[in-house]
Coordinates of C-alpha atoms in Angstrom, one line a residue:
Chain G
M1 CA -16.2 25.8 -9.8
P2 CA -16.1 28.4 -7.0
S3 CA -16.4 32.1 -8.0
N4 CA -13.3 34.1 -7.3
A5 CA -14.9 35.5 -4.1
N6 CA -15.4 32.0 -2.8
R7 CA -12.0 30.5 -3.6
Q8 CA -9.8 29.1 -1.0
F9 CA -6.0 29.8 -1.1
L10 CA -3.0 27.9 0.1
D11 CA -0.1 29.9 1.8
F12 CA 1.9 30.0 -1.5
E13 CA -1.1 31.0 -3.4
K14 CA -1.4 34.3 -1.5
P15 CA 0.0 36.5 -4.3
V16 CA -2.8 35.4 -6.6
K17 CA -5.3 36.3 -3.9
D18 CA -3.8 39.7 -3.6
L19 CA -4.3 40.2 -7.3
I20 CA -8.0 39.0 -7.2
D21 CA -8.6 41.4 -4.3
E22 CA -7.1 44.1 -6.3
I23 CA -9.4 43.5 -9.2
E24 CA -12.4 43.5 -6.9
N25 CA -11.3 46.8 -5.4
T26 CA -10.7 48.3 -9.0
K27 CA -14.2 47.1 -10.0
N28 CA -15.8 48.8 -6.9
R29 CA -13.8 52.0 -7.6
Q30 CA -15.0 51.9 -11.2
E31 CA -18.7 51.7 -10.0
K32 CA -18.3 54.4 -7.6
T33 CA -16.3 56.9 -9.8
N34 CA -17.9 55.9 -13.1
I35 CA -14.4 56.0 -14.6
D36 CA -13.6 53.3 -17.2
M37 CA -10.9 51.0 -15.7
S38 CA -11.4 48.0 -17.9
D39 CA -7.9 48.2 -19.3
M40 CA -6.5 48.0 -15.8
I41 CA -8.9 45.1 -14.9
Q42 CA -7.7 43.2 -18.0
R43 CA -4.1 43.7 -17.2
L44 CA -4.7 42.5 -13.7
E45 CA -6.4 39.4 -15.0
Q46 CA -3.5 38.7 -17.3
N47 CA -1.2 39.1 -14.2
I48 CA -3.2 36.4 -12.4
I49 CA -2.5 33.9 -15.1
E50 CA 1.2 35.0 -15.0
K51 CA 1.2 34.7 -11.2
R52 CA -0.4 31.2 -11.2
K53 CA 2.2 30.0 -13.6
D54 CA 4.9 31.6 -11.5
I55 CA 4.0 30.1 -8.2
T56 CA 3.7 26.5 -9.5
K57 CA 6.9 26.6 -11.5
D58 CA 9.2 25.4 -8.7
L59 CA 7.1 23.7 -6.2
T60 CA 8.5 21.5 -3.3
S61 CA 7.2 18.0 -3.1
W62 CA 5.2 19.0 0.0
Q63 CA 3.6 21.9 -1.9
R64 CA 2.6 19.4 -4.7
V65 CA 0.8 17.4 -2.0
Q66 CA -1.0 20.5 -0.7
L67 CA -2.1 21.2 -4.3
S68 CA -3.4 17.6 -4.6
R69 CA -5.5 18.3 -1.5
H70 CA -6.6 21.7 -2.5
P71 CA -10.1 22.2 -1.1
D72 CA -11.3 23.6 -4.5
R73 CA -9.8 20.7 -6.4
P74 CA -12.2 18.8 -8.7
Y75 CA -13.1 15.3 -7.7
T76 CA -13.9 12.1 -9.6
L77 CA -17.6 12.9 -10.3
K78 CA -16.8 16.3 -11.5
Y79 CA -14.4 14.9 -14.1
I80 CA -17.0 12.3 -15.1
T81 CA -19.9 14.7 -15.6
K82 CA -17.5 17.1 -17.4
M83 CA -15.7 14.7 -19.8
T84 CA -18.4 12.1 -20.5
E85 CA -22.0 12.0 -21.6
N86 CA -24.9 9.6 -20.6
F87 CA -23.3 8.8 -17.2
V88 CA -25.3 6.2 -15.4
E89 CA -24.1 5.8 -11.8
L90 CA -24.2 2.2 -10.5
F91 CA -24.4 1.5 -6.8
G92 CA -23.6 -1.2 -4.3
D93 CA -21.3 -4.3 -4.0
R94 CA -24.4 -6.8 -4.1
N95 CA -23.2 -7.9 -0.7
V96 CA -23.0 -5.5 2.3
K97 CA -23.9 -1.9 1.1
D98 CA -23.1 1.0 -1.1
D99 CA -19.9 2.6 -0.3
K100 CA -20.2 6.4 -0.9
A101 CA -16.4 6.8 -0.9
M102 CA -16.2 4.8 -4.2
V103 CA -18.3 5.7 -7.3
G104 CA -18.7 4.3 -10.8
G105 CA -20.8 3.7 -13.8
F106 CA -21.2 3.4 -17.5
A107 CA -20.7 6.6 -19.5
S108 CA -19.9 7.6 -23.1
L109 CA -16.4 9.0 -23.7
N110 CA -16.2 10.5 -27.2
G111 CA -19.2 8.4 -28.3
E112 CA -17.9 5.1 -26.9
T113 CA -19.0 3.4 -23.8
V114 CA -16.5 3.1 -21.0
M115 CA -16.7 2.1 -17.3
M116 CA -15.7 4.9 -15.0
I117 CA -14.6 4.1 -11.4
G118 CA -13.0 6.2 -8.7
Q119 CA -12.8 7.4 -5.1
Q120 CA -15.0 10.3 -4.3
K121 CA -14.3 13.1 -1.9
G122 CA -16.9 15.4 -0.5
I123 CA -17.2 19.1 -1.4
N124 CA -18.4 20.4 1.9
T125 CA -18.3 19.2 5.5
K126 CA -21.5 17.3 5.3
M127 CA -20.5 15.6 2.1
R128 CA -16.9 14.9 3.2
Q129 CA -18.4 12.8 6.0
L130 CA -20.8 11.1 3.8
R131 CA -18.0 10.3 1.4
N132 CA -15.7 9.3 4.3
F133 CA -13.0 11.7 3.0
G134 CA -12.5 9.4 0.0
M135 CA -11.4 6.5 2.2
A136 CA -13.2 3.4 0.9
N137 CA -14.3 0.4 2.9
P138 CA -13.9 -3.2 1.7
E139 CA -17.4 -2.9 0.2
G140 CA -16.1 0.1 -1.9
Y141 CA -13.3 -2.1 -3.4
R142 CA -15.8 -5.0 -4.0
K143 CA -18.2 -2.5 -5.7
A144 CA -15.3 -1.4 -7.9
L145 CA -14.5 -5.0 -8.8
R146 CA -18.1 -5.8 -9.5
L147 CA -18.2 -2.9 -12.0
M148 CA -15.0 -3.9 -13.6
R149 CA -16.3 -7.4 -14.1
L150 CA -19.5 -5.9 -15.7
A151 CA -17.4 -4.0 -18.0
E152 CA -15.4 -7.0 -18.9
K153 CA -18.4 -9.0 -19.7
F154 CA -19.6 -6.4 -22.2
N155 CA -16.2 -5.7 -23.5
K156 CA -16.0 -2.0 -22.4
P157 CA -12.8 -0.3 -21.4
I158 CA -12.3 0.7 -17.7
I159 CA -11.1 4.1 -16.6
T160 CA -10.3 4.5 -13.0
L161 CA -9.7 7.9 -11.4
I162 CA -7.7 7.7 -8.1
D163 CA -8.0 10.2 -5.3
T164 CA -7.7 8.8 -1.7
P165 CA -5.8 9.5 1.4
G166 CA -5.8 5.7 2.0
A167 CA -8.2 2.7 2.5
F168 CA -10.3 3.3 5.6
P169 CA -8.5 2.0 8.8
G170 CA -11.7 1.1 10.7
L171 CA -13.0 -1.7 12.9
E172 CA -15.7 -2.9 10.5
A173 CA -13.3 -2.5 7.6
E174 CA -11.1 -5.1 9.3
E175 CA -14.0 -7.3 10.1
R176 CA -15.1 -7.3 6.4
G177 CA -11.4 -7.9 5.2
Q178 CA -9.9 -4.6 4.0
G179 CA -6.7 -6.4 3.1
E180 CA -8.4 -9.2 1.2
A181 CA -10.6 -6.8 -0.7
I182 CA -7.6 -4.7 -2.0
A183 CA -5.7 -7.9 -2.7
R184 CA -8.5 -9.4 -4.7
N185 CA -8.8 -6.2 -6.7
I186 CA -5.1 -6.1 -7.5
Y187 CA -5.1 -9.7 -8.5
E188 CA -8.3 -9.5 -10.7
M189 CA -7.3 -6.2 -12.3
I190 CA -4.0 -7.7 -13.6
R191 CA -6.2 -10.4 -15.3
L192 CA -8.9 -8.3 -16.8
K193 CA -9.4 -8.9 -20.5
V194 CA -10.5 -5.3 -21.4
P195 CA -8.2 -2.3 -21.5
V196 CA -7.6 -0.6 -18.0
I197 CA -6.4 2.9 -17.8
C198 CA -5.7 4.4 -14.3
V199 CA -5.3 8.1 -13.5
I200 CA -4.2 9.6 -10.2
I201 CA -6.3 12.8 -10.0
G202 CA -5.3 13.8 -6.5
E203 CA -4.0 11.7 -3.7
G204 CA -2.6 8.2 -4.4
A205 CA -2.1 6.6 -1.0
S206 CA -0.7 3.2 -0.9
G207 CA -2.9 0.2 -1.1
G208 CA -5.9 2.3 -1.0
A209 CA -4.9 3.7 -4.4
M210 CA -3.5 0.5 -5.8
G211 CA -6.9 -1.3 -5.0
I212 CA -8.2 0.4 -8.3
G213 CA -4.8 1.3 -9.7
V214 CA -3.5 -1.7 -11.7
G215 CA -3.9 -1.0 -15.4
D216 CA -2.3 -1.3 -18.9
K217 CA -1.3 2.4 -18.4
V218 CA -1.0 4.4 -15.2
F219 CA -1.0 8.2 -15.5
M220 CA -0.6 10.9 -12.9
M221 CA -2.0 14.5 -13.2
E222 CA 0.6 17.3 -12.8
N223 CA -0.2 18.2 -9.2
T224 CA -0.8 14.8 -7.5
W225 CA 1.2 12.3 -5.5
Y226 CA 1.4 8.5 -5.5
T227 CA 3.5 6.4 -3.1
V228 CA 3.5 3.7 -0.3
I229 CA 2.3 5.9 2.5
S230 CA 1.2 9.5 3.1
P231 CA 4.0 11.9 4.1
E232 CA 2.5 12.5 7.4
S233 CA 2.3 8.8 8.4
C234 CA 5.9 8.3 7.0
S235 CA 7.1 11.1 9.2
S236 CA 5.4 9.7 12.3
I237 CA 6.8 6.2 11.8
L238 CA 10.3 6.8 10.4
W239 CA 11.1 10.1 12.1
R240 CA 8.8 9.4 15.1
S241 CA 7.3 12.8 14.9
W242 CA 4.5 14.5 12.8
D243 CA 6.6 17.5 12.0
K244 CA 8.8 16.0 9.3
K245 CA 6.2 15.6 6.6
E246 CA 8.0 18.0 4.2
I247 CA 11.2 16.0 4.5
A248 CA 9.3 12.7 4.2
A249 CA 7.5 14.0 1.0
E250 CA 10.9 14.9 -0.5
Q251 CA 12.4 11.6 0.5
L252 CA 9.5 9.6 -0.9
R253 CA 9.9 11.0 -4.2
L254 CA 6.1 10.9 -4.6
T255 CA 5.6 13.6 -7.3
A256 CA 4.6 12.8 -11.0
D257 CA 7.9 13.8 -12.5
K258 CA 9.8 11.6 -10.1
M259 CA 7.4 8.7 -10.6
L260 CA 7.8 9.0 -14.4
G261 CA 11.5 9.1 -14.0
F262 CA 11.4 5.9 -12.2
G263 CA 9.3 4.2 -14.9
L264 CA 6.6 3.4 -12.4
I265 CA 4.0 5.4 -14.3
D266 CA 3.5 5.9 -18.0
G267 CA 2.9 9.7 -18.2
I268 CA 1.9 13.0 -16.7
I269 CA -1.4 14.7 -17.7
P270 CA -1.2 18.4 -17.8
E271 CA -3.5 20.6 -15.7
P272 CA -4.6 24.3 -16.1
V273 CA -2.0 26.8 -15.2
G274 CA -1.6 26.7 -11.5
G275 CA -3.7 23.6 -10.8
A276 CA -6.9 21.9 -11.7
H277 CA -8.9 23.9 -9.2
W278 CA -8.6 27.1 -11.2
D279 CA -10.6 25.8 -14.2
Y280 CA -12.7 22.5 -14.0
D281 CA -13.7 22.7 -17.7
E282 CA -10.2 22.9 -18.8
A283 CA -8.9 20.3 -16.4
A284 CA -11.5 17.8 -17.7
Q285 CA -10.9 18.8 -21.3
K286 CA -7.1 18.1 -20.9
L287 CA -7.8 14.7 -19.3
K288 CA -10.2 13.6 -22.0
D289 CA -7.9 14.8 -24.8
F290 CA -5.2 12.8 -23.1
L291 CA -7.2 9.7 -22.6
I292 CA -9.0 9.2 -26.0
P293 CA -5.8 8.4 -28.0
V294 CA -4.5 6.2 -25.2
L295 CA -7.7 4.2 -25.1
Q296 CA -7.7 3.8 -29.0
E297 CA -4.2 2.4 -28.8
Q298 CA -5.1 0.0 -26.0
K299 CA -8.1 -1.2 -28.0
Q300 CA -5.8 -2.6 -30.8
K301 CA -4.4 -5.3 -28.5
T302 CA -5.8 -8.8 -27.9
A303 CA -7.0 -9.7 -24.3
E304 CA -4.0 -12.2 -23.9
Q305 CA -1.6 -9.6 -25.0
R306 CA -3.0 -7.1 -22.4
V307 CA -2.8 -9.6 -19.5
S308 CA 0.7 -10.8 -20.2
E309 CA 1.9 -7.2 -20.9
R310 CA 0.4 -6.1 -17.5
I311 CA 2.1 -8.8 -15.7
E312 CA 5.5 -8.1 -17.3
K313 CA 5.1 -4.3 -16.7
F314 CA 4.7 -4.7 -13.0
G315 CA 7.0 -7.6 -12.9
K316 CA 10.0 -5.3 -14.0
M317 CA 9.5 -2.9 -11.1
G318 CA 12.0 -2.9 -8.3
F319 CA 15.7 -2.7 -7.7
W320 CA 18.3 -4.9 -6.2
D321 CA 21.9 -6.1 -6.4
E322 CA 22.9 -9.7 -7.4
V323 CA 26.1 -10.6 -5.7
Chain B
M1 CA -5.9 -9.9 25.6
A2 CA -4.4 -7.3 28.0
K3 CA -1.2 -6.9 26.1
E4 CA -0.4 -3.4 25.0
F5 CA -0.5 -2.7 21.2
E6 CA 2.3 -4.0 19.3
D7 CA 4.6 -1.2 18.0
F8 CA 4.8 -2.0 14.3
D9 CA 6.1 1.4 13.7
A10 CA 9.2 0.7 15.6
N11 CA 9.7 -2.5 13.6
L12 CA 9.3 -0.8 10.3
A13 CA 11.5 1.9 11.3
G14 CA 14.2 -0.8 11.7
E15 CA 14.2 -0.9 15.4
E16 CA 14.2 -4.3 16.9
G17 CA 11.0 -5.3 18.6
K18 CA 9.4 -3.1 21.3
T19 CA 10.8 0.2 22.3
E20 CA 11.8 0.5 25.9
E21 CA 9.0 3.0 26.5
T22 CA 6.3 0.4 25.7
K23 CA 7.7 -2.0 28.1
S24 CA 7.1 0.3 31.0
S25 CA 10.0 -0.9 33.1
W26 CA 11.4 0.9 36.1
F27 CA 14.7 1.2 34.4
K28 CA 15.5 2.8 31.0
R29 CA 18.0 1.3 28.7
I30 CA 20.3 4.0 27.4
K31 CA 21.7 2.2 24.4
K32 CA 19.2 0.9 21.9
G33 CA 19.3 -2.2 19.9
I34 CA 21.7 -5.2 20.4
N35 CA 25.2 -4.3 19.6
T36 CA 26.7 -7.8 19.7
K37 CA 28.0 -9.1 16.3
T38 CA 26.7 -12.4 15.3
S39 CA 30.2 -13.8 15.4
E40 CA 30.6 -12.6 19.0
K41 CA 27.3 -14.1 20.0
K42 CA 27.5 -16.8 22.6
E43 CA 25.7 -20.2 22.1
T44 CA 22.6 -20.2 24.3
P45 CA 23.7 -22.5 27.1
E46 CA 21.6 -25.5 28.0
G47 CA 19.2 -24.8 30.8
L48 CA 18.9 -21.1 30.2
W49 CA 15.5 -20.1 31.5
T50 CA 12.8 -18.5 29.4
K51 CA 9.5 -16.9 30.5
C52 CA 6.3 -17.1 28.3
P53 CA 5.2 -13.5 27.5
D54 CA 1.6 -14.4 27.8
C55 CA 1.2 -16.8 30.9
N56 CA 4.7 -16.2 32.4
Y57 CA 5.3 -19.8 32.5
I58 CA 9.1 -20.5 33.0
C59 CA 10.9 -23.2 31.1
T60 CA 14.3 -23.8 29.6
V61 CA 15.0 -22.8 26.1
S62 CA 15.7 -26.4 25.1
E63 CA 12.3 -27.4 26.4
L64 CA 10.8 -24.6 24.5
R65 CA 12.6 -25.8 21.3
E66 CA 11.4 -29.2 21.8
H67 CA 7.9 -27.8 21.7
L68 CA 8.6 -26.0 18.5
F69 CA 8.6 -22.7 20.4
V70 CA 5.0 -23.1 21.6
C71 CA 4.6 -22.5 25.4
P72 CA 4.0 -25.9 26.9
K73 CA 1.5 -24.5 29.3
C74 CA -0.7 -22.0 27.4
R75 CA 0.2 -22.9 23.8
Y76 CA 1.4 -19.3 23.2
H77 CA 3.3 -19.3 19.8
H78 CA 6.7 -17.6 20.3
R79 CA 7.8 -15.8 17.1
V80 CA 10.4 -17.6 15.3
N81 CA 12.5 -17.1 12.1
S82 CA 12.7 -18.7 8.8
S83 CA 15.5 -21.1 10.1
E84 CA 13.1 -22.6 12.7
Y85 CA 10.3 -22.9 10.1
Y86 CA 12.5 -24.6 7.7
E87 CA 13.8 -26.9 10.4
I88 CA 10.2 -27.8 11.5
L89 CA 8.7 -28.3 8.1
F90 CA 11.3 -29.7 5.7
D91 CA 11.9 -33.6 6.2
N92 CA 15.1 -34.2 8.2
A93 CA 15.6 -30.4 8.1
E94 CA 17.1 -30.7 4.6
F95 CA 16.4 -28.0 2.2
T96 CA 18.2 -25.9 -0.5
E97 CA 18.0 -22.2 -0.3
L98 CA 17.3 -20.3 -3.5
F99 CA 18.1 -16.9 -4.8
E100 CA 20.3 -16.0 -1.8
N101 CA 22.3 -13.6 -4.1
I102 CA 19.6 -11.1 -4.3
R103 CA 20.3 -8.0 -2.0
S104 CA 18.6 -4.8 -1.2
K105 CA 20.0 -1.7 -2.8
D106 CA 19.5 2.0 -1.8
Y107 CA 18.6 3.1 -5.3
L108 CA 16.7 6.2 -4.1
G109 CA 19.3 7.4 -1.6
F110 CA 16.6 7.4 1.1
T111 CA 17.4 9.0 4.4
D112 CA 15.2 9.3 7.4
L113 CA 17.0 9.3 10.8
K114 CA 19.6 7.1 9.1
P115 CA 20.5 6.6 5.5
Y116 CA 18.7 3.3 4.2
K117 CA 22.2 2.2 2.9
K118 CA 23.7 2.5 6.4
R119 CA 20.7 0.7 8.0
L120 CA 21.2 -2.2 5.6
D121 CA 24.9 -2.4 6.2
E122 CA 24.3 -2.4 9.9
I123 CA 21.9 -5.4 9.7
W124 CA 24.1 -7.3 7.4
S125 CA 27.0 -6.8 9.7
K126 CA 25.3 -8.1 12.8
S127 CA 23.0 -10.8 11.2
D128 CA 23.2 -13.7 8.9
L129 CA 20.0 -12.6 7.3
K130 CA 20.4 -11.1 3.7
D131 CA 16.8 -9.7 3.6
S132 CA 13.3 -10.0 5.0
M133 CA 12.4 -13.1 3.0
R134 CA 14.2 -16.4 2.3
V135 CA 13.2 -19.0 -0.3
A136 CA 13.9 -22.7 0.0
V137 CA 13.0 -25.9 -1.8
G138 CA 12.8 -29.3 -0.1
K139 CA 10.6 -32.2 0.8
V140 CA 7.6 -31.9 3.1
G141 CA 6.2 -35.5 4.1
G142 CA 8.0 -36.8 0.9
Q143 CA 6.5 -34.3 -1.4
D144 CA 8.7 -31.5 -3.2
M145 CA 7.6 -27.9 -2.4
V146 CA 8.9 -24.3 -2.3
I147 CA 8.5 -22.5 0.9
A148 CA 9.3 -18.7 1.2
C149 CA 9.5 -17.4 4.7
M150 CA 9.8 -13.9 6.1
D151 CA 12.2 -12.9 8.9
F152 CA 10.7 -10.2 11.1
E153 CA 14.1 -9.2 12.4
F154 CA 15.0 -7.7 9.1
I155 CA 13.4 -4.3 9.1
G156 CA 10.1 -5.7 10.4
G157 CA 9.9 -8.3 7.6
S158 CA 9.1 -5.5 5.3
L159 CA 8.1 -6.0 1.7
G160 CA 10.6 -4.4 -0.6
S161 CA 11.9 -5.0 -4.1
V162 CA 14.0 -7.9 -2.9
M163 CA 11.0 -9.7 -1.4
G164 CA 9.0 -9.1 -4.6
E165 CA 11.8 -10.4 -6.8
K166 CA 12.5 -13.5 -4.6
F167 CA 8.8 -14.1 -4.6
S168 CA 8.5 -13.9 -8.3
R169 CA 11.5 -16.3 -8.9
A170 CA 10.1 -18.7 -6.4
V171 CA 6.9 -18.9 -8.5
D172 CA 8.9 -19.3 -11.7
H173 CA 10.7 -22.2 -9.9
C174 CA 7.4 -23.7 -8.8
I175 CA 6.1 -23.6 -12.4
A176 CA 9.2 -24.9 -13.9
H177 CA 9.3 -27.9 -11.5
K178 CA 5.6 -28.3 -11.0
M179 CA 5.8 -27.8 -7.3
P180 CA 3.3 -26.3 -4.7
Y181 CA 4.1 -22.9 -3.1
M182 CA 3.9 -21.8 0.4
V183 CA 4.6 -18.4 1.8
I184 CA 4.9 -18.0 5.5
S185 CA 4.2 -14.2 6.3
K186 CA 5.4 -12.2 9.3
S187 CA 5.7 -8.5 8.5
G188 CA 4.7 -5.1 9.4
G189 CA 4.0 -4.2 5.8
A190 CA 5.7 -2.3 2.9
R191 CA 9.4 -1.0 3.2
M192 CA 8.9 2.7 3.3
M193 CA 12.6 3.3 2.3
E194 CA 11.8 1.9 -1.1
S195 CA 8.9 4.2 -1.5
A196 CA 6.6 3.6 -4.5
F197 CA 8.9 0.7 -5.6
S198 CA 7.7 -1.2 -2.5
L199 CA 4.0 -0.4 -3.3
M200 CA 4.5 -1.7 -6.8
Q201 CA 5.4 -5.2 -5.4
L202 CA 1.8 -5.7 -4.5
A203 CA 1.0 -5.8 -8.1
K204 CA 4.2 -7.6 -9.1
T205 CA 3.6 -10.5 -6.8
S206 CA -0.1 -10.8 -7.6
G207 CA 0.8 -11.0 -11.2
K208 CA 3.0 -13.9 -10.6
L209 CA 0.4 -15.6 -8.5
S210 CA -2.0 -15.4 -11.5
Q211 CA 0.6 -17.3 -13.5
L212 CA 0.9 -20.0 -10.8
S213 CA -2.8 -20.2 -10.7
D214 CA -2.9 -20.7 -14.5
A215 CA -0.3 -23.5 -14.1
G216 CA -2.8 -25.3 -11.7
L217 CA -0.4 -25.3 -8.8
P218 CA -1.6 -24.9 -5.3
Y219 CA -0.6 -21.7 -3.2
I220 CA -0.7 -21.8 0.5
S221 CA -0.4 -18.6 2.5
L222 CA 0.5 -19.2 6.2
L223 CA -0.1 -16.0 8.2
T224 CA 1.8 -15.8 11.4
D225 CA 2.3 -13.1 14.2
P226 CA 2.2 -10.3 12.9
T227 CA 1.0 -9.9 9.3
F228 CA -0.1 -6.4 8.2
G229 CA -0.3 -3.8 5.5
G230 CA 1.0 -4.6 2.0
I231 CA 1.3 -8.3 2.8
S232 CA -2.4 -8.7 3.7
A233 CA -3.4 -6.4 0.9
S234 CA -1.6 -8.8 -1.7
F235 CA -0.3 -12.3 -1.5
G236 CA -1.0 -12.8 2.1
M237 CA -4.7 -12.9 1.5
L238 CA -4.5 -14.5 -1.9
G239 CA -3.9 -18.2 -1.0
D240 CA -5.8 -21.1 -2.5
L241 CA -5.8 -21.7 1.3
N242 CA -5.2 -18.9 3.7
I243 CA -4.2 -20.5 7.0
A244 CA -2.8 -19.1 10.2
E245 CA -1.1 -19.9 13.5
P246 CA -3.2 -19.5 16.7
G247 CA -3.4 -16.0 18.2
A248 CA -1.5 -14.3 15.4
L249 CA -2.2 -10.6 14.9
I250 CA -3.3 -10.1 11.3
G251 CA -4.8 -7.2 9.5
F252 CA -4.7 -4.4 7.0
A253 CA -4.3 -1.3 9.3
G254 CA -2.3 -1.6 12.6
P255 CA -4.4 -1.6 15.9
R256 CA -2.9 1.6 16.9
V257 CA -3.9 3.5 13.8
I258 CA -7.4 2.0 14.0
K259 CA -7.7 2.9 17.7
E260 CA -6.7 6.5 16.8
T261 CA -9.1 6.7 13.9
I262 CA -12.3 5.5 15.5
K263 CA -11.4 6.8 19.0
K264 CA -12.8 3.8 20.6
D265 CA -11.3 0.8 22.4
L266 CA -10.9 -2.4 20.3
P267 CA -12.7 -5.4 21.3
E268 CA -10.8 -8.3 22.9
G269 CA -9.3 -10.7 20.4
F270 CA -9.6 -8.0 17.6
Q271 CA -7.4 -8.9 14.5
R272 CA -6.4 -12.2 15.9
S273 CA -6.4 -15.3 13.8
E274 CA -9.6 -16.7 15.6
F275 CA -11.3 -13.3 14.7
L276 CA -10.3 -13.7 11.0
L277 CA -11.6 -17.3 11.0
E278 CA -14.9 -16.1 12.5
H279 CA -15.2 -13.4 9.8
G280 CA -14.6 -15.8 7.0
F281 CA -11.0 -15.0 5.9
L282 CA -9.1 -18.1 6.9
D283 CA -9.6 -21.7 5.9
F284 CA -8.3 -23.0 9.2
I285 CA -6.0 -22.3 12.1
V286 CA -3.2 -24.7 12.8
P287 CA -1.0 -25.0 15.7
R288 CA 2.7 -25.1 14.8
T289 CA 3.0 -28.5 16.4
E290 CA 0.6 -29.9 13.9
L291 CA 1.7 -27.7 10.9
K292 CA 3.8 -30.1 9.1
D293 CA 1.4 -33.0 9.3
K294 CA -1.5 -30.8 8.1
L295 CA 0.5 -29.2 5.3
A296 CA 1.6 -32.7 4.0
K297 CA -2.0 -33.9 4.1
V298 CA -3.3 -30.8 2.3
I299 CA -0.6 -31.1 -0.4
S300 CA -1.3 -34.7 -1.0
L301 CA -5.1 -34.0 -1.2
F302 CA -4.4 -31.4 -3.9
K303 CA -2.2 -33.9 -5.7
N304 CA -4.1 -37.1 -5.7

């Protein structure tokens, strides 16, 4: 987690930045003048929490999208290391290569072995390139499927953490069958005999997200989005301009509360006040606390029950008229 | 292929075919789209000439129709609708359409440049099509089968709730009557006006295919020009047999998006059927003129 001095701020987070600056100034003054200002500092720190709550109370859909992409936001491996023990990362699709945009491996969650899988974004320029900005290639999806099958073989539940701006639209990706890889994952995930829990922890863009997003339960964290296309691309296609992303975000109803209202997800996982980027430990703890009872509940079912309920769950989604 | 990139965006945005800009003509059309109602449309007169977009070969429409809309000179496959495919495939062009009564609905009140509701009303008023996919049952070479076929004219053949539901019921019909299933894809991808609901159709349709598979019934996916996005990322690529017409553009991401991403020119023949076959994603490519015979042969092989 970045120290306050190294934090990055979105436009609408500016009031919090001002308060943080004020604390720094007060601390400096305290040092120079040797006058005890701890009361004031404490009050300012309390104000920060209030302000964080305040600015995220009534966010627009687009601001929610911005928060999901916050440069300080924790990514998959951060959650895995903070909420599990004994994580053993497993690499490669046994076919082409290891896709660094998709990570996974066995870990102990609350003392029980689970398979953790998710897209991984980079934390700095160099890592962002290595991780391909969280955009997996076909081998990433096939690596994910390999790990899911491994979990199924040893009867371990699967937890996927989704955070991607989309599957990578590249030349080699097409050569190696990006569409087929995602299609295969969706098909196989519906049939998995073990519990599958999916969580959108950041961006949930279209097929790239759904390629690891078919589960018994699908949840979204508070400041995330999940829909059929990114607001930018939607704007460029339907409005024929890149400038309507805010409107597109609104029209797509891509936020967690809307998705829950539609019955397309099963719940919303709370984040620290102001967003997961303010406190990684707390964010991971909240996710862990949420997942443990869900996992216990899912373990009660038989394999056949799980598969038929999954098919039924997604089978009900959609709206139409019958005339 | 020197042809400019297909503008899928225009198709998915509900505009018909290419925009005027991409045609680079000397004249600009002021009014967009065809404003003639179906009822006012005139029958195509015999002897009307048509030009092949690929080789510029000129022939009459009736000659083209005789060749199943395949250019007699260069074998270019013209895009055709479900009605042509049903006529080509079903014995004596006899078939029964299923689930015609399912219609799209603007549940979200989605508005881009136009409200989704208005968009739908406009298409319904000027076309006989009810949505982007039709389902029909009939005989192919004497064998019963269900064929679902997309119509590109209807919002770019986009995958929305209606397609997902028709697809599902078609699978149920196949299971109930022990029939093979074929889907003819021709689509720009998911229907954005239905937002996440359209995305969920990927899982919905895959779940149904899982049931079809458990029932031991064959599923054939025929990919035609063009097939992209949500279709190729779900049932389009999940056939027991994935087959395609020659020269069809098939892929996950559209060529324009890929070009913009990698900032390089795309190789000749990229994302064409032949390219997919070379890379191992198709079982075979079949010309439209041989489609019916080959399909009947395959179905009988599965059966006997």
